[in-house]
PDB file of N, CA and C in Angstrom:
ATOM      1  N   UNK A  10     -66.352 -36.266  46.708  1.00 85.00           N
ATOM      2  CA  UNK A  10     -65.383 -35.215  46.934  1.00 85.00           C
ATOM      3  C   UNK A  10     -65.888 -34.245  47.994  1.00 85.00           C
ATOM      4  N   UNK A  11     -65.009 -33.955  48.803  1.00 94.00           N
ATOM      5  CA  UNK A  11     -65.271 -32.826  50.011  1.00 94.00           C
ATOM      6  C   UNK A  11     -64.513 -31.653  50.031  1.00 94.00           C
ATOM      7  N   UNK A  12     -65.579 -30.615  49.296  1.00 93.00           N
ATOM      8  CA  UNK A  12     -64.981 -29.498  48.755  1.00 93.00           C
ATOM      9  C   UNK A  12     -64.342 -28.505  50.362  1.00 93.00           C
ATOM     10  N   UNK A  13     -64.457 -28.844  51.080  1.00 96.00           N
ATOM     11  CA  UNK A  13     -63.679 -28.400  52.435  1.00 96.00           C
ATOM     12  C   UNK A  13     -61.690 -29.136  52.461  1.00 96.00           C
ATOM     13  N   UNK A  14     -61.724 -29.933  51.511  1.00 95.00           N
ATOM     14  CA  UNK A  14     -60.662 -30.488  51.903  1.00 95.00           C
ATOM     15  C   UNK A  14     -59.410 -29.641  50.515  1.00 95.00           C
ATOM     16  N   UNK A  15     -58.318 -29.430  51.104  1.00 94.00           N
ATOM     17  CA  UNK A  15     -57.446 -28.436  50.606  1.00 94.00           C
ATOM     18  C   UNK A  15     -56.232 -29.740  50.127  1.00 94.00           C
ATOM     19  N   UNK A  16     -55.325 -29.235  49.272  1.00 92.00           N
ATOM     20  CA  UNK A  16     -53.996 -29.984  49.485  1.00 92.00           C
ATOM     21  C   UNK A  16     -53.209 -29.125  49.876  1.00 92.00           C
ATOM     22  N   UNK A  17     -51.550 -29.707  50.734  1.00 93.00           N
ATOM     23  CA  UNK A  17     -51.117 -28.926  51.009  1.00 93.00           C
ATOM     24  C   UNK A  17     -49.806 -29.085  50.512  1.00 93.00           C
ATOM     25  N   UNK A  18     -49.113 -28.140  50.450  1.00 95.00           N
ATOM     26  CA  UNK A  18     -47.984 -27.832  49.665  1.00 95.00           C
ATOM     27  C   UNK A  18     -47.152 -29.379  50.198  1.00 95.00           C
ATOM     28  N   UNK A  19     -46.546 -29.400  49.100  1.00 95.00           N
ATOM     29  CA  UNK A  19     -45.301 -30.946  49.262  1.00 95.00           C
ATOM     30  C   UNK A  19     -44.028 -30.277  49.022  1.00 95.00           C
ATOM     31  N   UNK A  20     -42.978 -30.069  49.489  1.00 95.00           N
ATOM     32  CA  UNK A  20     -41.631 -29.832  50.004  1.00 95.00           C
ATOM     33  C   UNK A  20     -40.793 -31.279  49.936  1.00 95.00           C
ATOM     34  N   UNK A  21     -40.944 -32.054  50.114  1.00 96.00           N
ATOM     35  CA  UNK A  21     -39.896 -33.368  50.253  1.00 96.00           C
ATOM     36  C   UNK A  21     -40.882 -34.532  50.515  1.00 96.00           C
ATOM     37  N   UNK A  22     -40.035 -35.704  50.160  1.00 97.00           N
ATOM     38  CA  UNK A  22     -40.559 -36.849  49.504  1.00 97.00           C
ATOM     39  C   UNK A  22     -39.892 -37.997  49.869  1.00 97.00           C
ATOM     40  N   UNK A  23     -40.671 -38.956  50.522  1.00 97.00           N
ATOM     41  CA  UNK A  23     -39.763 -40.248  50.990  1.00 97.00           C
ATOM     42  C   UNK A  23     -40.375 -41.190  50.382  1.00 97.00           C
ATOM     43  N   UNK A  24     -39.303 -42.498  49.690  1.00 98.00           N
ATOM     44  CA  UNK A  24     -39.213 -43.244  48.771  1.00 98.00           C
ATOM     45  C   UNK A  24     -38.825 -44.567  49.682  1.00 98.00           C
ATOM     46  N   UNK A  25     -40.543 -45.421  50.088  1.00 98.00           N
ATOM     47  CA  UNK A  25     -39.602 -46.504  50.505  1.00 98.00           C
ATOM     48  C   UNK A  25     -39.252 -47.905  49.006  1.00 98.00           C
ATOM     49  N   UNK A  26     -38.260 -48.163  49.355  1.00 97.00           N
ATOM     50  CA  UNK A  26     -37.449 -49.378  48.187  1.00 97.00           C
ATOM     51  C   UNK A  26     -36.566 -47.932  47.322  1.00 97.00           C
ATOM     52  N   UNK A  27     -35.095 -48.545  47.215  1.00 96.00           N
ATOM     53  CA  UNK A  27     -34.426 -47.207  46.593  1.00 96.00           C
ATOM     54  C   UNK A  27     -33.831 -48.393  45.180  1.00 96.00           C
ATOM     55  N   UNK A  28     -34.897 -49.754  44.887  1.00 95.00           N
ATOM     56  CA  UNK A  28     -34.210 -50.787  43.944  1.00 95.00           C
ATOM     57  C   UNK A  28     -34.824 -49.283  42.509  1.00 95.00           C
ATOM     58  N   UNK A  29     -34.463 -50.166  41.115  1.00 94.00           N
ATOM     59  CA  UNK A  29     -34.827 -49.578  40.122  1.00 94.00           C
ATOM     60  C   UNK A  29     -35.785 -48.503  39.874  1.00 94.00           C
ATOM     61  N   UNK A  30     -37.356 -48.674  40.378  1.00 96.00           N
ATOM     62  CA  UNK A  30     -38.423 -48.412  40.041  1.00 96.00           C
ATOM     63  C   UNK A  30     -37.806 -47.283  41.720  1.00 96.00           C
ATOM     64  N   UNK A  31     -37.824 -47.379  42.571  1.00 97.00           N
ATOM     65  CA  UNK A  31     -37.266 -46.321  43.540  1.00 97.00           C
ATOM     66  C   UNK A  31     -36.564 -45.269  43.599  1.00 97.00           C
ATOM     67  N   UNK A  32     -35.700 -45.668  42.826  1.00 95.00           N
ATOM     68  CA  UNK A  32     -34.363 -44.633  41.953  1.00 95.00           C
ATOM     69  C   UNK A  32     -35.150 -44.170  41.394  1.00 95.00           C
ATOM     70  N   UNK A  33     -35.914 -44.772  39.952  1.00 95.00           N
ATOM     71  CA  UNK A  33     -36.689 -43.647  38.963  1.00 95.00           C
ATOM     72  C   UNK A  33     -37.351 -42.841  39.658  1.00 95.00           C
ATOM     73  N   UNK A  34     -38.239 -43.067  40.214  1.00 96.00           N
ATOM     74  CA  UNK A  34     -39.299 -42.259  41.388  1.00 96.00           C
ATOM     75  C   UNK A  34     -38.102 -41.033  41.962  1.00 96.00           C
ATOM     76  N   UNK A  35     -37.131 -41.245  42.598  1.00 96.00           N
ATOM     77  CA  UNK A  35     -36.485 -40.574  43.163  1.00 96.00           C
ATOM     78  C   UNK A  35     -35.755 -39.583  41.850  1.00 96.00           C
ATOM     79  N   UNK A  36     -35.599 -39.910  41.176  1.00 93.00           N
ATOM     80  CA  UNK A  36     -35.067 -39.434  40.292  1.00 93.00           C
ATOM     81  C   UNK A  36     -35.982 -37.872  39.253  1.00 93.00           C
ATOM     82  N   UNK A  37     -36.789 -38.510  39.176  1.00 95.00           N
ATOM     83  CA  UNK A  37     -38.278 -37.561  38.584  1.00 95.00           C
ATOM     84  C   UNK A  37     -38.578 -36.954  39.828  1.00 95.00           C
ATOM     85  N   UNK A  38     -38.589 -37.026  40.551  1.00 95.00           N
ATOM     86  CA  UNK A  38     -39.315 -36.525  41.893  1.00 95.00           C
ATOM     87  C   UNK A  38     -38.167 -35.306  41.863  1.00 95.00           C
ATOM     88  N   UNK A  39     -37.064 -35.592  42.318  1.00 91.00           N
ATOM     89  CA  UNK A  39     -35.819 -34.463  42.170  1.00 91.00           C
ATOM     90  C   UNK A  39     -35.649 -33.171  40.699  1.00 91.00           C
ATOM     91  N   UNK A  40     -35.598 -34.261  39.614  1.00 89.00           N
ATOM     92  CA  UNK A  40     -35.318 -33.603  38.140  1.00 89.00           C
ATOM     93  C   UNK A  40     -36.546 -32.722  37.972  1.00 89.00           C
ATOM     94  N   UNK A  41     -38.102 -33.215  38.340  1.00 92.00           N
ATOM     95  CA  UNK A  41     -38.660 -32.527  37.105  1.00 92.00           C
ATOM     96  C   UNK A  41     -39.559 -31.567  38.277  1.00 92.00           C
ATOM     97  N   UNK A  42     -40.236 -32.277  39.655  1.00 94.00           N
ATOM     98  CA  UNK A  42     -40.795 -31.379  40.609  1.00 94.00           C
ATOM     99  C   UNK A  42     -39.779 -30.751  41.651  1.00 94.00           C
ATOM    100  N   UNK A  43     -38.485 -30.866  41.701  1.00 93.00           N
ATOM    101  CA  UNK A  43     -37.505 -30.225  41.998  1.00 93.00           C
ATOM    102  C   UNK A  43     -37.427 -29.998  43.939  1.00 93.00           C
ATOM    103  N   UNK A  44     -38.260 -31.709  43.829  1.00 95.00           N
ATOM    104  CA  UNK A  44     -38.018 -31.412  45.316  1.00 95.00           C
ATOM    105  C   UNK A  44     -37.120 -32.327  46.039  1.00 95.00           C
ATOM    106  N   UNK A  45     -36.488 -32.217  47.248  1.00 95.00           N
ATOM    107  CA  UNK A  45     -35.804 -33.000  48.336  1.00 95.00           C
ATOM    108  C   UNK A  45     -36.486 -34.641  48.279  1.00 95.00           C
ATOM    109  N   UNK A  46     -35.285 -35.330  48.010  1.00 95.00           N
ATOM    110  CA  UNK A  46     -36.189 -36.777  48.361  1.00 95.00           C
ATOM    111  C   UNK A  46     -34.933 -37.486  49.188  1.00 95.00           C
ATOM    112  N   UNK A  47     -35.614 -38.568  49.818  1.00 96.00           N
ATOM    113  CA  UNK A  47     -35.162 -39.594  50.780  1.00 96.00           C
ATOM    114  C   UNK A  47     -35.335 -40.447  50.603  1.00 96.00           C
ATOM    115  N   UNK A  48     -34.588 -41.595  50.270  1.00 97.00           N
ATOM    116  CA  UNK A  48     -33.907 -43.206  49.917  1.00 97.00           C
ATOM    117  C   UNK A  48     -34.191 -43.640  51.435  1.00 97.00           C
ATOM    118  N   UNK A  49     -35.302 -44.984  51.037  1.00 97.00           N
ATOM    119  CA  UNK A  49     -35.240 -45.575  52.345  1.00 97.00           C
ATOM    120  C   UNK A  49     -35.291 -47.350  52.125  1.00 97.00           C
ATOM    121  N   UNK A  50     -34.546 -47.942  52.381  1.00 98.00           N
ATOM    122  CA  UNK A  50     -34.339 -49.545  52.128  1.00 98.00           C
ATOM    123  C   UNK A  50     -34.040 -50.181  53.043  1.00 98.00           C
ATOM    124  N   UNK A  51     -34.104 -51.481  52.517  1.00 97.00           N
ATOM    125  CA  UNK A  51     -33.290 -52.358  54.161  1.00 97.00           C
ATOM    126  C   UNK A  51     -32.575 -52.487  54.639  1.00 97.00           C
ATOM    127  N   UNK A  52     -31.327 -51.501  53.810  1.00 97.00           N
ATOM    128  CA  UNK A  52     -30.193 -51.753  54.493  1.00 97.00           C
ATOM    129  C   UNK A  52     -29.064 -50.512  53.701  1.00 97.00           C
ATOM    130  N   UNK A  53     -27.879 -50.302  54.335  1.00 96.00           N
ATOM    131  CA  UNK A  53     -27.203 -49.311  53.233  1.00 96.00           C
ATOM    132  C   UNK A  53     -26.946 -49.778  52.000  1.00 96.00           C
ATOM    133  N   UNK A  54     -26.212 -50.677  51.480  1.00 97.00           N
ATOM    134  CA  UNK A  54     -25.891 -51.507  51.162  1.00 97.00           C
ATOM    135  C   UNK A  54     -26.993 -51.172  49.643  1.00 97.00           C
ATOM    136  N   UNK A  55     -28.243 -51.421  50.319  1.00 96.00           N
ATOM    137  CA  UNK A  55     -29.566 -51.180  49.417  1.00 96.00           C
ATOM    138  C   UNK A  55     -29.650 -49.507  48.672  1.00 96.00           C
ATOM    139  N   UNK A  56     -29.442 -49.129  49.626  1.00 97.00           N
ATOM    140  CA  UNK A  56     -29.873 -47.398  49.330  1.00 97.00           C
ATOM    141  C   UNK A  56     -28.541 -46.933  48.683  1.00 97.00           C
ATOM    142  N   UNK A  57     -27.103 -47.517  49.442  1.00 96.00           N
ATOM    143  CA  UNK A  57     -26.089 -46.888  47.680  1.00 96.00           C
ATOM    144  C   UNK A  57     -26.710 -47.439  46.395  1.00 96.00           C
ATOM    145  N   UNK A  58     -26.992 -48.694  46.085  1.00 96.00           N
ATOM    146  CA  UNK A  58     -26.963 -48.954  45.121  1.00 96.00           C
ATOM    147  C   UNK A  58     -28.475 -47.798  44.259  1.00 96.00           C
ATOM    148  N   UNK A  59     -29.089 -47.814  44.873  1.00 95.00           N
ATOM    149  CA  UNK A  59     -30.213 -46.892  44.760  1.00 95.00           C
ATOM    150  C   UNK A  59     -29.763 -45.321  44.243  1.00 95.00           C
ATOM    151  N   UNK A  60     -28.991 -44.851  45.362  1.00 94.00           N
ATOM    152  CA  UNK A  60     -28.259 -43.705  44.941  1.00 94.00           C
ATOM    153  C   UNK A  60     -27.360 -43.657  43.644  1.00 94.00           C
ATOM    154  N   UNK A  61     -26.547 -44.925  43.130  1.00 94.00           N
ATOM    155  CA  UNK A  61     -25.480 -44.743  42.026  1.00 94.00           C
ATOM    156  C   UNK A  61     -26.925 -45.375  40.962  1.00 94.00           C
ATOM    157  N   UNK A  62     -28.156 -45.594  40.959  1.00 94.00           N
ATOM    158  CA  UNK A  62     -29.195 -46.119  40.112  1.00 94.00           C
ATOM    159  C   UNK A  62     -29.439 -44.266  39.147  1.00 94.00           C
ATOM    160  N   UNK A  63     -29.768 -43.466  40.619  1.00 92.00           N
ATOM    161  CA  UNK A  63     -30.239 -42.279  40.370  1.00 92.00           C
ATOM    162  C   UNK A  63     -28.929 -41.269  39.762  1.00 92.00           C
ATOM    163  N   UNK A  64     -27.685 -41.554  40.372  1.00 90.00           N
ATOM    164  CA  UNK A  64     -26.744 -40.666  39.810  1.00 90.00           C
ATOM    165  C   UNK A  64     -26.288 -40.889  38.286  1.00 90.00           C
ATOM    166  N   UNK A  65     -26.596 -42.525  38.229  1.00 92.00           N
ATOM    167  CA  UNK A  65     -26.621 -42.976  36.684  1.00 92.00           C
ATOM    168  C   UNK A  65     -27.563 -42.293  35.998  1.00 92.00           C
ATOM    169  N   UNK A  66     -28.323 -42.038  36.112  1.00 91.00           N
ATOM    170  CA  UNK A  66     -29.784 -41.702  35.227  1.00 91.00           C
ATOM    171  C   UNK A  66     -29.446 -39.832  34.510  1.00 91.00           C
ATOM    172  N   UNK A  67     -29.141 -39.068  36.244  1.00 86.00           N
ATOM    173  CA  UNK A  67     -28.471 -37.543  35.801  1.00 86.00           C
ATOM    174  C   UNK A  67     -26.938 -37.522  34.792  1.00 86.00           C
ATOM    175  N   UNK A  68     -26.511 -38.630  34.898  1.00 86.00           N
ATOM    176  CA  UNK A  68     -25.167 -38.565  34.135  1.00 86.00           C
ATOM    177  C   UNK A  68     -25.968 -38.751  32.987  1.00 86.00           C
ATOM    178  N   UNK A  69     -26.788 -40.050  32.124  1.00 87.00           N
ATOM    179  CA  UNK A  69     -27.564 -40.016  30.952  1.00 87.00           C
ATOM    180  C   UNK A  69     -27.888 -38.830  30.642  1.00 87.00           C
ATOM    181  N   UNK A  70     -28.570 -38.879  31.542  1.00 85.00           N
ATOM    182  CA  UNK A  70     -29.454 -36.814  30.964  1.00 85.00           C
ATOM    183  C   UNK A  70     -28.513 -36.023  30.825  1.00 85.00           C
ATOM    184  N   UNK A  71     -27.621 -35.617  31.462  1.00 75.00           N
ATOM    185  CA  UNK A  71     -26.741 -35.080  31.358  1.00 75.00           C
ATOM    186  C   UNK A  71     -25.756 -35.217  30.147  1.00 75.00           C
ATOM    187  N   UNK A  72     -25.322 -35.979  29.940  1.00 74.00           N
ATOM    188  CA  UNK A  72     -24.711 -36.240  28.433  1.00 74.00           C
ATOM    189  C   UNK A  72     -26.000 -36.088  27.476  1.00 74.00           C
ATOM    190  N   UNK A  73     -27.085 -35.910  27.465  1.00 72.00           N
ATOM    191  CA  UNK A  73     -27.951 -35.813  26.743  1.00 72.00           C
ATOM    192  C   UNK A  73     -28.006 -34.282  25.889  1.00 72.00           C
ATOM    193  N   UNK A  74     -27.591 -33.819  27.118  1.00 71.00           N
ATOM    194  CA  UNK A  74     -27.124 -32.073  27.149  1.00 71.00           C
ATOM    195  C   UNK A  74     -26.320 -31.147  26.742  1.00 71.00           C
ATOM    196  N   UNK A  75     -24.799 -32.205  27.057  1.00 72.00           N
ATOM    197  CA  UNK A  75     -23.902 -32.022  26.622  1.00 72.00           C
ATOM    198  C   UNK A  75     -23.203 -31.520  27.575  1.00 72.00           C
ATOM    199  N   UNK A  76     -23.723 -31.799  29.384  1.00 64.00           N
ATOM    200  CA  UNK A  76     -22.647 -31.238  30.490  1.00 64.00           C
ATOM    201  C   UNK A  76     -21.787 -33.032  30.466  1.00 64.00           C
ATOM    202  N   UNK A  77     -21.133 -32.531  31.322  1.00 71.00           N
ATOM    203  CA  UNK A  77     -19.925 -33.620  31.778  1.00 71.00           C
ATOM    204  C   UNK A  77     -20.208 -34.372  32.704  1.00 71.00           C
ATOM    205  N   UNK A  78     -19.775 -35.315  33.373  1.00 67.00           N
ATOM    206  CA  UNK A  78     -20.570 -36.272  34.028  1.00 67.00           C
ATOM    207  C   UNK A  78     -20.848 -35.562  35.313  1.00 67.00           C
ATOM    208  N   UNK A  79     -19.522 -34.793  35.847  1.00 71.00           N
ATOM    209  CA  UNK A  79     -19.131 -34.183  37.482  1.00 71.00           C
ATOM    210  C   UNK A  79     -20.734 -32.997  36.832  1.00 71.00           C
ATOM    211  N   UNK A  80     -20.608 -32.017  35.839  1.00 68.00           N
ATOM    212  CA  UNK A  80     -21.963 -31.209  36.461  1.00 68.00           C
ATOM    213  C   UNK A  80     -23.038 -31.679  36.027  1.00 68.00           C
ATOM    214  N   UNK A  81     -23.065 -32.962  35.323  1.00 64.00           N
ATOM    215  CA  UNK A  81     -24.310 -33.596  35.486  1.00 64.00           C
ATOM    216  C   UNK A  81     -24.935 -34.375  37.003  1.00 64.00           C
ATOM    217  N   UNK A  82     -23.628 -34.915  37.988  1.00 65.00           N
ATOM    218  CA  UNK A  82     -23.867 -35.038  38.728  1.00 65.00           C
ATOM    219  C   UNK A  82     -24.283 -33.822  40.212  1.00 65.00           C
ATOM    220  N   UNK A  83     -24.018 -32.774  39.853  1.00 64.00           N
ATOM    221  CA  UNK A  83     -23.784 -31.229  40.477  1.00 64.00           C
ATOM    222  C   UNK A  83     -24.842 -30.497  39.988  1.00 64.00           C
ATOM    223  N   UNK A  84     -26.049 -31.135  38.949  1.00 59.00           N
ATOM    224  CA  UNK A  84     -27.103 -30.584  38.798  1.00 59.00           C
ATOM    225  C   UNK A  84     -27.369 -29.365  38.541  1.00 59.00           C
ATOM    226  N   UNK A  85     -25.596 -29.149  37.049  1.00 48.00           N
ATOM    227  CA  UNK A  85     -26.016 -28.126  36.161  1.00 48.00           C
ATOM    228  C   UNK A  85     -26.700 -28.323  35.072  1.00 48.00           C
ATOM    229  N   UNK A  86     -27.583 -26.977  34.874  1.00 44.00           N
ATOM    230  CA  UNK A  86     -28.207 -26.443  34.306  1.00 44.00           C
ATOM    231  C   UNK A  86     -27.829 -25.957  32.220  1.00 44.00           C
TER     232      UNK A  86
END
């Protein structure tokens, strides 16, 4: 270890593969450290399905809660 070496603040987060295990990543990365992330795949095609992986997951939680699907997807509180 090289006590000269610092970390530096993380702000946003790129996710390459947006399949299952990409979404989750993206998903925790957003929900719980509350930062900006970016879906990156081979193709669009790849990265919607990635995106409706992750919007599935906030609708779960979200009914978990007891918001509705629209502010589970709108990331109320």
């Amino acid at each position: 270890d090289d006590p000269s070496v610092r970390a530096r603040p993380v702000s946003k987060v790129g996710v390459l593969g947006a399949g299952l295990m990409g979404g989750g990543i993206a998903f925790v990365t957003a929900d719980k450290a509350e930062l900006s992330v970016r879906l990156k795949d081979k193709d669009d095609e790849a990265v919607r399905r990635g995106l409706r992986h992750v919007r599935d997951l906030l609708v779960a939680q979200g009914s978990k809660k007891g918001l509705s699907p629209g502010d589970a997807e709108r990331g109320a509180h």
